[in-house]
Coordinates of C-alpha atoms and ligand atoms in Angstrom, one line a residue:
M29 CA 4.9 4.0 -21.8
L30 CA 3.2 0.8 -20.5
T31 CA 5.7 -1.6 -22.2
S32 CA 8.6 0.1 -20.5
V33 CA 7.0 0.2 -17.3
F34 CA 6.5 -3.7 -17.9
Y35 CA 10.1 -4.2 -18.7
V36 CA 11.3 -2.2 -15.6
L37 CA 9.1 -4.3 -13.4
F38 CA 10.2 -7.6 -15.2
A39 CA 13.9 -6.5 -14.8
I40 CA 13.4 -5.5 -11.0
A41 CA 11.4 -9.2 -10.6
I42 CA 14.2 -10.9 -12.3
T43 CA 16.9 -9.1 -10.2
I44 CA 14.9 -10.1 -6.9
I45 CA 14.6 -13.7 -7.8
L46 CA 18.3 -13.8 -8.8
I47 CA 19.5 -12.2 -5.8
S48 CA 17.3 -14.2 -3.5
Y49 CA 18.5 -17.5 -5.2
V50 CA 22.3 -16.6 -4.7
F51 CA 21.6 -15.6 -1.0
L52 CA 19.8 -19.0 -0.7
L53 CA 22.7 -20.9 -2.1
L54 CA 25.1 -19.0 -0.1
K55 CA 23.2 -20.0 3.2
C56 CA 23.0 -23.5 2.0
K57 CA 26.9 -23.7 1.6
Q58 CA 27.9 -21.9 4.8
K59 CA 29.5 -23.9 7.5
A60 CA 29.1 -24.1 11.3
F61 CA 32.2 -22.9 13.4
V62 CA 32.2 -25.1 16.3
V63 CA 34.4 -25.0 19.5
I64 CA 35.9 -28.6 19.7
G65 CA 38.3 -27.8 22.9
L66 CA 40.9 -25.4 24.0
L67 CA 44.5 -25.2 22.7
Y68 CA 47.0 -23.2 24.7
Q69 CA 43.8 -21.5 26.7
E70 CA 42.5 -20.5 23.4
K71 CA 39.2 -21.9 21.8
K72 CA 39.9 -24.4 18.9
Y73 CA 37.3 -24.3 16.3
Q74 CA 36.3 -26.8 13.5
C75 CA 34.0 -26.1 10.9
F76 CA 31.3 -28.7 9.7
D77 CA 29.1 -28.9 6.7
Q78 CA 25.4 -28.5 7.0
A79 CA 23.1 -31.6 6.7
P80 CA 22.2 -32.2 3.0
G81 CA 18.7 -31.5 1.9
P82 CA 16.4 -30.6 -1.2
H83 CA 17.5 -28.0 -3.7
P84 CA 15.8 -24.7 -2.6
W85 CA 13.7 -22.5 -5.1
P86 CA 14.5 -18.6 -5.1
I87 CA 12.2 -16.6 -2.6
I88 CA 10.2 -19.7 -1.3
G89 CA 13.0 -22.1 -0.6
N90 CA 11.3 -25.5 -0.1
I91 CA 8.1 -24.2 1.1
N92 CA 6.6 -26.0 -2.0
L93 CA 7.4 -29.2 -0.5
L94 CA 5.6 -28.6 2.6
G95 CA 2.5 -27.2 0.6
R96 CA 2.3 -30.6 -0.7
F97 CA 1.8 -32.3 2.8
Q98 CA -0.3 -29.4 4.1
Y99 CA -2.6 -31.6 5.9
N100 CA 0.0 -33.1 7.7
P101 CA 3.7 -31.5 7.4
F102 CA 5.2 -34.0 9.6
Y103 CA 4.2 -36.9 7.6
G104 CA 5.6 -34.8 4.8
F105 CA 8.9 -34.6 6.9
G106 CA 8.9 -38.4 7.3
T107 CA 8.7 -39.0 3.8
L108 CA 11.6 -36.8 3.1
T109 CA 13.6 -39.0 5.1
K110 CA 13.5 -41.9 2.4
K111 CA 15.7 -39.4 0.2
Y112 CA 17.7 -37.4 2.8
G113 CA 18.0 -39.8 5.8
D114 CA 16.9 -39.0 9.4
I115 CA 18.5 -35.4 9.6
Y116 CA 18.2 -33.0 6.7
S117 CA 18.2 -29.3 5.9
L118 CA 15.4 -27.4 4.3
S119 CA 15.0 -23.6 3.5
L120 CA 11.8 -22.3 4.5
G121 CA 11.8 -18.9 2.7
H122 CA 15.1 -17.7 3.5
T123 CA 15.2 -19.2 7.0
R124 CA 17.6 -22.3 7.2
C125 CA 15.8 -25.3 9.1
I126 CA 16.8 -29.1 9.9
V127 CA 14.6 -31.7 10.7
V128 CA 15.4 -34.7 13.1
N129 CA 13.6 -37.7 12.6
N130 CA 14.7 -40.3 15.1
V131 CA 14.7 -40.9 18.6
D132 CA 18.4 -40.7 19.2
L133 CA 18.8 -37.6 17.1
I134 CA 16.0 -36.0 19.0
K135 CA 17.5 -36.8 22.3
E136 CA 20.9 -35.4 21.0
V137 CA 19.1 -32.2 20.2
L138 CA 17.0 -31.7 23.3
N139 CA 18.9 -33.5 26.0
K140 CA 22.6 -33.5 25.0
N141 CA 22.8 -30.4 23.4
G142 CA 19.5 -28.7 25.0
K143 CA 21.7 -25.6 26.0
Y144 CA 22.6 -25.0 22.4
F145 CA 18.8 -25.3 21.2
G146 CA 16.8 -23.1 23.7
G147 CA 15.9 -20.5 21.1
R148 CA 12.4 -20.2 19.4
P149 CA 11.5 -19.1 16.0
D150 CA 11.2 -15.3 15.7
F151 CA 7.7 -15.4 13.9
F152 CA 5.9 -12.0 13.7
R153 CA 2.8 -13.9 14.7
Y154 CA 4.4 -14.9 17.9
H155 CA 5.2 -11.5 18.8
K156 CA 1.6 -10.2 18.1
L157 CA 0.1 -13.2 20.1
F158 CA 2.0 -11.9 23.3
G159 CA 1.7 -8.1 23.4
G160 CA 4.4 -7.2 20.8
D161 CA 7.1 -9.4 22.0
R162 CA 7.2 -13.3 22.0
N163 CA 9.7 -13.1 25.1
N164 CA 6.6 -12.4 27.2
S165 CA 5.5 -15.9 26.5
L166 CA 6.7 -18.9 28.5
A167 CA 6.5 -21.3 25.5
L168 CA 7.7 -19.1 22.6
C169 CA 10.6 -17.2 24.3
D170 CA 14.1 -17.8 23.8
W171 CA 16.0 -19.6 26.8
S172 CA 17.1 -16.8 29.3
Q173 CA 17.8 -16.7 33.2
L174 CA 14.3 -15.0 33.4
Q175 CA 12.9 -18.2 31.6
Q176 CA 14.8 -20.5 34.4
K177 CA 13.4 -18.3 36.9
R178 CA 9.7 -18.4 35.6
R179 CA 9.9 -22.2 35.2
N180 CA 11.0 -22.6 39.0
L181 CA 8.3 -20.3 40.1
A182 CA 5.9 -22.5 38.4
R183 CA 7.2 -26.0 39.0
R184 CA 5.7 -26.6 42.6
H185 CA 2.4 -25.7 41.3
C186 CA 2.2 -27.2 38.1
S187 CA 4.0 -30.6 38.9
P188 CA 2.5 -31.4 42.1
R189 CA 3.5 -34.7 43.8
E190 CA 0.9 -37.1 44.8
S191 CA 1.6 -36.7 48.7
S192 CA 1.7 -32.7 48.4
S193 CA -1.2 -30.5 49.3
Y194 CA -0.9 -29.1 45.8
F195 CA -2.2 -32.5 44.4
S196 CA -5.3 -32.8 46.9
K197 CA -6.3 -29.2 46.0
M198 CA -6.2 -30.2 42.4
S199 CA -8.3 -33.3 43.3
E200 CA -10.7 -31.2 45.1
I201 CA -11.1 -28.4 42.9
G202 CA -11.5 -30.8 39.9
G203 CA -14.0 -32.7 41.6
L204 CA -16.3 -29.8 42.4
E205 CA -16.0 -28.4 39.0
V206 CA -16.8 -31.7 37.6
N207 CA -20.3 -31.6 39.6
Q208 CA -21.0 -28.2 37.9
L209 CA -20.0 -29.7 34.3
L210 CA -22.4 -32.7 35.0
D211 CA -25.2 -30.2 36.0
Q212 CA -24.8 -28.4 32.7
L213 CA -24.8 -31.5 30.7
T214 CA -28.0 -32.5 31.9
N215 CA -29.5 -29.6 30.2
I216 CA -28.2 -30.8 26.8
S217 CA -27.9 -34.6 27.3
S218 CA -30.9 -35.6 25.4
G219 CA -29.1 -38.1 23.2
Y220 CA -29.1 -35.5 20.3
P221 CA -26.2 -34.2 18.8
C222 CA -24.9 -31.1 21.0
D223 CA -22.0 -28.7 20.9
V224 CA -20.0 -29.9 24.1
K225 CA -16.8 -28.2 23.4
P226 CA -17.7 -24.8 24.9
L227 CA -18.8 -26.6 28.1
I228 CA -15.9 -28.8 28.4
L229 CA -13.5 -26.0 27.8
A230 CA -15.4 -23.9 30.4
A231 CA -15.1 -26.7 33.0
S232 CA -11.3 -26.9 32.2
A233 CA -11.1 -23.2 32.4
N234 CA -12.6 -23.2 35.9
M235 CA -10.4 -25.9 36.9
F236 CA -7.4 -24.0 35.9
C237 CA -8.5 -20.5 37.5
Q238 CA -9.6 -22.1 40.7
Y239 CA -6.3 -23.9 41.0
M240 CA -3.9 -21.1 40.0
C241 CA -6.0 -17.9 40.9
S242 CA -8.8 -19.0 43.5
V243 CA -11.6 -17.8 41.1
R244 CA -14.2 -19.3 39.4
F245 CA -16.7 -18.1 36.8
N246 CA -20.3 -18.9 35.9
Y247 CA -21.0 -20.8 32.6
S248 CA -23.3 -18.1 31.6
D249 CA -20.8 -15.3 32.1
K250 CA -20.6 -13.7 28.7
G251 CA -17.1 -12.4 29.5
F252 CA -16.0 -15.7 30.5
Q253 CA -17.5 -17.3 27.5
K254 CA -15.8 -14.8 25.3
I255 CA -12.4 -15.5 26.8
I256 CA -12.6 -19.2 26.5
E257 CA -13.5 -18.8 22.9
Y258 CA -10.4 -16.3 22.2
F259 CA -8.1 -19.0 24.4
D260 CA -9.1 -21.7 21.9
E261 CA -8.5 -19.6 18.9
I262 CA -5.2 -18.9 20.1
F263 CA -4.7 -22.3 20.8
W264 CA -5.5 -23.3 17.5
E265 CA -3.4 -20.7 15.9
I266 CA -0.3 -21.5 17.8
N267 CA -0.8 -25.0 16.2
Q268 CA -0.9 -23.8 12.7
G269 CA 2.1 -22.7 10.4
Y270 CA 1.8 -20.1 7.7
S271 CA 3.8 -19.1 4.8
F272 CA 4.2 -15.5 6.2
D273 CA 6.1 -17.0 9.1
Y274 CA 8.9 -17.5 6.7
I275 CA 8.2 -15.1 4.0
P276 CA 7.6 -11.7 6.2
W277 CA 6.9 -9.7 3.0
L278 CA 3.7 -11.6 2.9
V279 CA 2.3 -10.2 6.3
P280 CA 0.4 -7.1 4.8
F281 CA -1.7 -9.6 2.8
Y282 CA -2.6 -11.3 6.5
C283 CA -3.4 -7.9 8.2
N284 CA -7.0 -9.0 9.0
H285 CA -5.9 -12.3 10.5
I286 CA -3.3 -10.5 12.5
S287 CA -5.7 -7.9 13.8
R288 CA -7.9 -10.9 14.9
I289 CA -5.1 -12.4 16.8
V290 CA -4.1 -8.9 18.4
H291 CA -7.7 -8.6 19.5
W292 CA -8.0 -12.1 21.1
S293 CA -4.8 -11.7 23.1
A294 CA -5.6 -8.0 23.9
S295 CA -9.0 -8.9 25.3
I296 CA -7.6 -11.9 27.4
R297 CA -5.1 -9.8 29.0
K298 CA -7.8 -7.3 29.7
F299 CA -10.0 -9.9 31.3
I300 CA -7.2 -11.4 33.5
L301 CA -6.3 -8.0 34.7
E302 CA -9.8 -6.8 35.6
R303 CA -11.4 -9.9 36.8
I304 CA -8.5 -11.7 38.6
V305 CA -5.3 -9.4 39.1
N306 CA -6.3 -6.1 40.0
H307 CA -8.2 -7.1 43.1
R308 CA -5.8 -9.7 44.3
E309 CA -3.0 -7.3 44.0
S310 CA -4.5 -4.8 46.3
N311 CA -5.1 -7.6 48.8
I312 CA -1.9 -9.3 49.0
N313 CA -0.2 -9.8 52.3
I314 CA 3.6 -11.0 51.8
N315 CA 3.7 -12.4 55.3
E316 CA 1.0 -15.0 54.8
P317 CA 1.7 -18.2 53.2
D318 CA 0.9 -18.4 49.3
K319 CA -2.9 -19.4 48.8
D320 CA -2.3 -20.1 45.2
F321 CA 0.1 -19.6 42.2
T322 CA -1.3 -16.0 41.8
D323 CA 0.0 -15.2 45.3
A324 CA 3.4 -16.8 44.4
L325 CA 3.6 -14.6 41.5
L326 CA 2.6 -11.4 43.3
K327 CA 4.9 -11.8 46.0
S328 CA 7.9 -12.6 43.6
L329 CA 7.0 -9.2 41.9
K330 CA 7.4 -7.4 45.3
E331 CA 10.6 -9.7 46.2
D332 CA 12.4 -9.5 43.2
K333 CA 13.2 -6.5 41.5
N334 CA 14.2 -8.2 38.3
V335 CA 10.6 -9.7 37.7
S336 CA 8.1 -7.2 36.3
R337 CA 4.4 -6.9 36.4
N338 CA 4.1 -7.8 32.8
T339 CA 6.0 -11.0 33.3
I340 CA 3.4 -11.7 36.1
I341 CA 0.5 -11.0 33.7
F342 CA 1.9 -13.0 30.8
M343 CA 2.6 -16.2 33.0
L344 CA -0.9 -16.4 34.5
E345 CA -2.2 -16.0 30.9
D346 CA -0.1 -18.8 29.7
F347 CA -0.9 -21.1 32.6
I348 CA -4.8 -20.4 32.6
G349 CA -4.4 -20.7 28.7
G350 CA -3.4 -24.4 29.3
H351 CA -7.1 -25.2 29.8
S352 CA -7.5 -25.0 26.2
A353 CA -5.1 -27.9 25.5
V354 CA -6.9 -29.9 28.3
G355 CA -10.5 -29.3 26.9
N356 CA -9.2 -30.0 23.2
L357 CA -7.4 -33.3 24.4
V358 CA -10.7 -34.3 26.4
M359 CA -13.0 -33.5 23.3
L360 CA -10.4 -35.7 21.2
A361 CA -10.8 -38.6 23.6
L362 CA -14.2 -38.6 23.6
A363 CA -14.4 -38.5 19.6
Y364 CA -12.3 -41.6 19.5
I365 CA -14.6 -43.0 22.3
A366 CA -17.5 -42.5 20.3
K367 CA -15.8 -44.2 17.3
N368 CA -14.8 -47.2 19.3
P369 CA -17.4 -48.2 21.9
T370 CA -15.2 -51.1 23.3
I371 CA -13.0 -48.4 24.6
A372 CA -15.7 -46.8 26.5
L373 CA -16.7 -50.1 27.9
H374 CA -13.2 -50.9 29.3
I375 CA -13.2 -47.3 30.8
R376 CA -16.6 -47.7 32.0
N377 CA -15.7 -51.0 33.7
E378 CA -12.9 -49.3 35.6
V379 CA -14.9 -46.4 36.7
D380 CA -17.7 -48.7 38.0
T381 CA -15.2 -50.8 39.8
V382 CA -13.4 -47.9 41.3
S383 CA -16.7 -46.1 42.3
A384 CA -18.6 -49.0 43.5
K385 CA -20.9 -48.7 40.5
G386 CA -21.1 -45.0 40.6
I387 CA -21.9 -44.4 44.4
R388 CA -19.3 -41.7 44.0
R389 CA -17.5 -39.6 41.4
I390 CA -14.1 -40.4 40.2
C391 CA -11.3 -38.2 42.1
L392 CA -7.6 -37.7 41.1
Y393 CA -6.3 -40.5 43.4
D394 CA -8.3 -43.0 41.3
M395 CA -5.6 -42.4 38.3
N396 CA -3.5 -45.0 40.0
V397 CA -6.1 -47.8 39.7
M398 CA -7.6 -47.0 36.3
P399 CA -4.6 -47.6 33.9
Y400 CA -6.9 -48.2 31.1
T401 CA -8.3 -44.7 31.3
M402 CA -5.1 -43.4 31.8
A403 CA -3.8 -45.3 28.8
S404 CA -6.6 -44.1 26.6
I405 CA -5.1 -40.4 27.3
S406 CA -1.9 -41.6 26.2
E407 CA -3.1 -43.1 23.2
V408 CA -4.9 -39.8 22.1
L409 CA -1.5 -38.0 22.6
R410 CA 0.2 -40.6 20.7
Y411 CA -2.3 -40.8 17.9
S412 CA -2.7 -37.1 17.7
S413 CA 1.0 -36.4 17.7
S414 CA 0.8 -32.8 19.0
P415 CA 4.0 -31.1 17.4
I416 CA 6.8 -30.2 19.7
V417 CA 7.3 -26.3 19.4
P418 CA 10.2 -25.8 17.2
H419 CA 13.6 -25.1 18.7
V420 CA 16.2 -22.6 17.4
A421 CA 20.1 -23.0 17.6
M422 CA 21.6 -20.2 19.8
E423 CA 25.0 -20.7 18.5
D424 CA 26.9 -22.9 16.1
T425 CA 26.8 -26.4 17.0
V426 CA 27.1 -29.8 15.6
I427 CA 24.4 -32.8 15.3
K428 CA 25.5 -36.3 13.9
G429 CA 28.6 -34.8 12.5
F430 CA 26.7 -32.0 10.7
G431 CA 27.1 -28.4 11.4
V432 CA 23.8 -26.3 12.6
R433 CA 24.2 -22.6 12.3
K434 CA 23.2 -20.2 14.8
G435 CA 19.5 -19.2 14.1
T436 CA 18.6 -22.3 12.1
I437 CA 15.2 -23.7 13.3
V438 CA 14.9 -27.3 14.4
F439 CA 11.8 -29.3 13.8
I440 CA 11.5 -32.1 16.0
N441 CA 9.5 -34.8 14.3
N442 CA 7.7 -36.9 16.8
Y443 CA 5.1 -37.9 14.5
V444 CA 7.5 -40.5 12.9
L445 CA 8.2 -41.9 16.3
N446 CA 4.3 -42.3 17.1
M447 CA 3.7 -43.8 13.8
S448 CA 6.8 -46.1 13.3
E449 CA 6.0 -49.8 12.8
S450 CA 9.4 -50.4 14.5
F451 CA 8.0 -49.3 17.8
W452 CA 4.4 -49.9 17.6
N453 CA 2.2 -52.8 16.6
H454 CA -0.2 -51.5 14.1
P455 CA 0.3 -47.8 14.9
E456 CA -2.5 -46.7 12.7
Q457 CA -4.9 -48.3 15.0
F458 CA -6.2 -46.6 17.9
D459 CA -5.6 -48.9 20.9
P460 CA -4.9 -48.0 24.6
E461 CA -4.0 -51.6 25.3
R462 CA -0.4 -50.8 23.9
F463 CA 0.2 -48.5 26.9
L464 CA -0.6 -51.3 29.4
E465 CA 1.2 -54.2 30.5
N466 CA 0.8 -57.3 32.7
N467 CA 3.9 -57.4 34.5
F468 CA 7.1 -55.4 35.7
T469 CA 9.6 -56.9 33.2
N470 CA 11.8 -54.4 31.4
N471 CA 10.6 -54.6 27.6
K472 CA 13.8 -52.6 26.5
E473 CA 15.9 -55.6 27.3
S474 CA 13.8 -58.2 25.8
G475 CA 13.8 -56.6 22.4
L476 CA 10.2 -56.5 21.9
K477 CA 8.2 -53.5 20.8
C478 CA 7.2 -51.1 23.4
D479 CA 3.4 -52.2 23.0
D480 CA 4.3 -55.9 23.2
N481 CA 2.8 -57.5 26.4
K482 CA 4.7 -60.2 28.1
R483 CA 2.9 -62.7 30.2
T484 CA 4.6 -63.4 33.3
E485 CA 3.5 -64.1 37.0
F486 CA 2.4 -61.1 38.7
I487 CA 2.0 -61.2 42.6
R488 CA -1.7 -60.3 43.1
K489 CA -2.2 -57.6 45.7
N490 CA -5.4 -56.7 47.5
D491 CA -7.1 -53.4 46.7
N492 CA -6.1 -51.5 50.0
D493 CA -2.6 -52.1 49.3
G494 CA -3.0 -51.1 45.4
S495 CA -2.3 -47.3 45.9
T496 CA 1.3 -48.0 47.6
K497 CA 2.0 -50.5 45.2
S498 CA 1.3 -48.5 42.3
K499 CA 3.5 -45.9 43.3
K500 CA 6.3 -48.1 43.5
Y501 CA 6.0 -50.0 40.3
G502 CA 3.7 -48.1 38.1
K503 CA 0.0 -47.7 37.9
Q504 CA -1.7 -51.0 38.6
N505 CA -5.5 -51.4 38.2
L506 CA -8.0 -54.0 39.8
N507 CA -7.1 -56.7 36.8
N508 CA -3.6 -56.5 37.5
K509 CA -2.7 -54.5 34.2
L510 CA -0.1 -51.7 34.5
L511 CA 0.3 -48.4 32.8
K512 CA 3.8 -48.9 31.1
K513 CA 5.9 -46.1 33.1
S514 CA 8.7 -45.0 30.5
I515 CA 8.5 -45.6 26.9
P516 CA 11.6 -44.0 25.4
Q517 CA 10.3 -42.9 22.1
F518 CA 7.0 -41.6 23.3
L519 CA 7.6 -37.9 23.9
P520 CA 4.3 -36.2 23.9
F521 CA 5.7 -33.4 26.0
S522 CA 9.0 -33.3 24.7
V523 CA 12.3 -33.8 26.9
G524 CA 15.1 -31.6 27.9
K525 CA 15.3 -28.0 29.7
R526 CA 12.1 -26.9 27.7
T527 CA 10.0 -29.9 28.4
C528 CA 6.2 -29.1 29.1
I529 CA 5.4 -27.7 32.5
G530 CA 2.0 -28.5 32.3
Q531 CA 1.9 -32.4 31.7
S532 CA 0.9 -33.3 35.3
L533 CA -2.1 -30.9 34.9
V534 CA -3.2 -32.3 31.6
R535 CA -3.2 -35.9 32.9
G536 CA -4.8 -34.7 36.2
F537 CA -7.7 -32.6 34.9
G538 CA -8.0 -34.6 31.5
F539 CA -8.4 -37.8 33.3
L540 CA -11.0 -36.1 36.0
L541 CA -13.1 -34.7 32.8
L542 CA -12.8 -37.8 30.9
A543 CA -13.5 -40.3 33.6
N544 CA -16.5 -38.5 35.0
I545 CA -18.1 -38.0 31.6
I546 CA -18.0 -41.7 30.9
Q547 CA -19.1 -42.4 34.4
N548 CA -22.3 -40.6 33.6
Y549 CA -22.9 -40.9 29.8
N550 CA -22.8 -42.9 26.7
V551 CA -20.9 -40.9 24.0
N552 CA -22.0 -41.4 20.4
S553 CA -22.2 -39.6 17.3
A554 CA -25.1 -39.1 14.9
D555 CA -22.6 -38.8 12.0
F556 CA -19.1 -40.0 12.2
S557 CA -18.4 -38.3 8.9
K558 CA -18.3 -35.1 10.7
I559 CA -15.7 -36.2 13.2
K560 CA -12.7 -35.0 11.2
L561 CA -9.6 -35.8 13.3
E562 CA -6.3 -34.3 11.9
K563 CA -3.1 -36.0 12.6
S564 CA -0.2 -34.0 14.1
S565 CA -2.4 -32.0 16.0
I566 CA -4.4 -32.0 19.4
A567 CA -6.0 -28.5 18.4
L568 CA -9.5 -28.9 17.0
P569 CA -11.1 -25.9 15.1
K570 CA -13.1 -23.6 17.2
K571 CA -16.5 -25.1 15.7
C572 CA -15.9 -28.7 15.7
F573 CA -17.8 -31.9 15.4
K574 CA -21.0 -32.4 17.7
L575 CA -21.4 -35.5 20.0
S576 CA -24.8 -37.2 21.3
L577 CA -24.5 -37.7 25.1
R578 CA -27.2 -40.2 26.7
P579 CA -27.3 -40.4 30.4
R580 CA -26.4 -44.0 31.7
T581 CA -29.2 -45.9 33.2
Ligands
HEM621 C1 -2.3 -32.0 25.9 C2 -1.7 -31.0 26.4 C3 -0.2 -30.5 26.2 C4 0.6 -31.0 25.4 C5 0.7 -32.3 24.4 C6 1.8 -30.4 25.5 C7 3.2 -30.5 24.9 C8 4.0 -29.4 25.0 C9 5.2 -29.5 24.1 C10 5.7 -30.7 23.1 C11 6.0 -28.5 24.5 C12 7.4 -28.1 23.8 C13 8.7 -28.6 24.5 C14 9.6 -28.3 23.9 O1 9.8 -27.5 23.1 O2 10.7 -29.3 23.8 C15 5.3 -28.0 25.4 C16 5.9 -26.6 26.2 C17 5.2 -26.0 27.4 N1 4.2 -26.4 27.8 FE1 2.8 -27.9 27.4 N2 1.7 -29.2 26.4 C18 0.2 -29.5 26.8 C19 -0.4 -28.7 27.9 C20 -0.1 -27.8 28.6 C21 -0.7 -27.1 29.7 C22 -1.9 -27.4 30.3 C23 0.4 -26.1 30.2 C24 0.0 -25.1 31.2 C25 -0.6 -25.3 32.3 C26 1.5 -26.2 29.4 C27 2.5 -25.4 29.6 C28 3.8 -25.3 28.8 C29 4.8 -24.5 28.7 C30 4.7 -23.1 29.6 C31 5.6 -24.8 27.8 C32 7.0 -24.2 27.4 C33 8.1 -24.4 28.4 C34 9.7 -23.9 27.9 O3 9.6 -23.5 26.6 O4 10.1 -23.8 28.7 N3 1.6 -27.3 28.4 N4 4.1 -28.4 25.9

């Protein structure tokens, strides 16, 4: 009896494996049918083969290859280029994917063909993170008119111009919150190792909450602490990849993990409703000018019948959640500074010069005259190579002559760009100087690598003129160094229609936190072996390394 059960199960398993294998092979061979023009007002199609790639295994496809590079899948993607070229196909489970590994291809996907690649992967996890529907999320939804509307609504608040009132509001709020953070740090800054991450996240969260919703929370508020922790968990989660994303029948094995995700996101939503939205909703005056982003959102709810209350709440959640990215980025910057004391010295020189040796705090307008500090933030972004959220082809299309079928996931490998020796000198070294230059000459024309410094005459301007000049030519500091303005292969926030909306907030609030901490503290670590910084991620685990902060005398 037992033997026959065994044979039946064995036969079922073999059948499943065979069906899966045939299915996978067929998917690899399918061609993309792409419209190439009109003939007598009829669409003319041409079919294109998919890019070649490694041979898939039944059921798992090529997941085994990524398993080998679990610590850094994007490094793994890079090594596969040696065999398959800069664009190749993979099957992850039964999902077809392409990986693009050079700057021209990346721009071909995101800029030239952005309208065809506006989708996002349909992972079960993504739905669970956003109330059962990933289209509630700004970053994980497919492209739609609603998404365009949401982006337009957010633009003014999230990408403020330096001359705008939004920018001065950011500076003011950021400065006040920095004072609160420094107060908190005095309690723990004895020079002994301490867990600074929760405080930095709380400061960042308060900057976002005040800027977007005109609300701030006490650092000792237990509800606030929990929500920051959950946001941080979600930020880590979004930056991870799991086999069950591609092999859905594995989901039941992860049900505890999934319940945790649901709990984090439901708790965040409850907090935002109870502590921010409900009160504001009852007091909204449609005739008064917008006080903040929350006002703009709530008014759009009244004015536009196509905008739902859910949309508003999830948008707020997405934007407030941006604080985790900033907090993690600042933690990373502090870790690199602790490891490289000369970097701290350079930042401190800028801070001391700008603040007349600490007479005042650093404000947002100082960004223009502190290019080394800004360069350090860029170098953290380069070195950590935060992955670009995968895109999905929304219809059959063609990239570099290879067919890409509707539903194909596109991995944009910006890690290879950030670590390429053809673009950067000694890319393995952490060196903010690579983002600085001495003059205004265009490096592209000279054929130099983007971090080669050219030494030509630079007209010295006095300090008062510095900010006007910096607006015109890029960021200039008091030592006549400039922050390089545009580096074509440096795409930490991606490009195209789905580019990051929060980049100005990242640079602004990140700068304020970093510069003011360095102004006041020497940052060190008692045990550098505990500072584990993974490549291809700016997300740190919830419990990460401790740092020693010693007040500057
Ligand atoms: C270090 C911090 C950050 C990095 C490196 C980063 C990077 C990125 C990247 C690479 C994308 C994907 C773009 C694409 O798919 O082509 C993205 C999307 C997005 N980011 Fe950020 N981001 C950061 C912080 C923030 C913050 C603070 C906010 C909000 C306040 C934010 C809001 C968004 C949104 C809403 C999207 C989705 C845009 C869309 O799909 O239409 N990000 N970000």
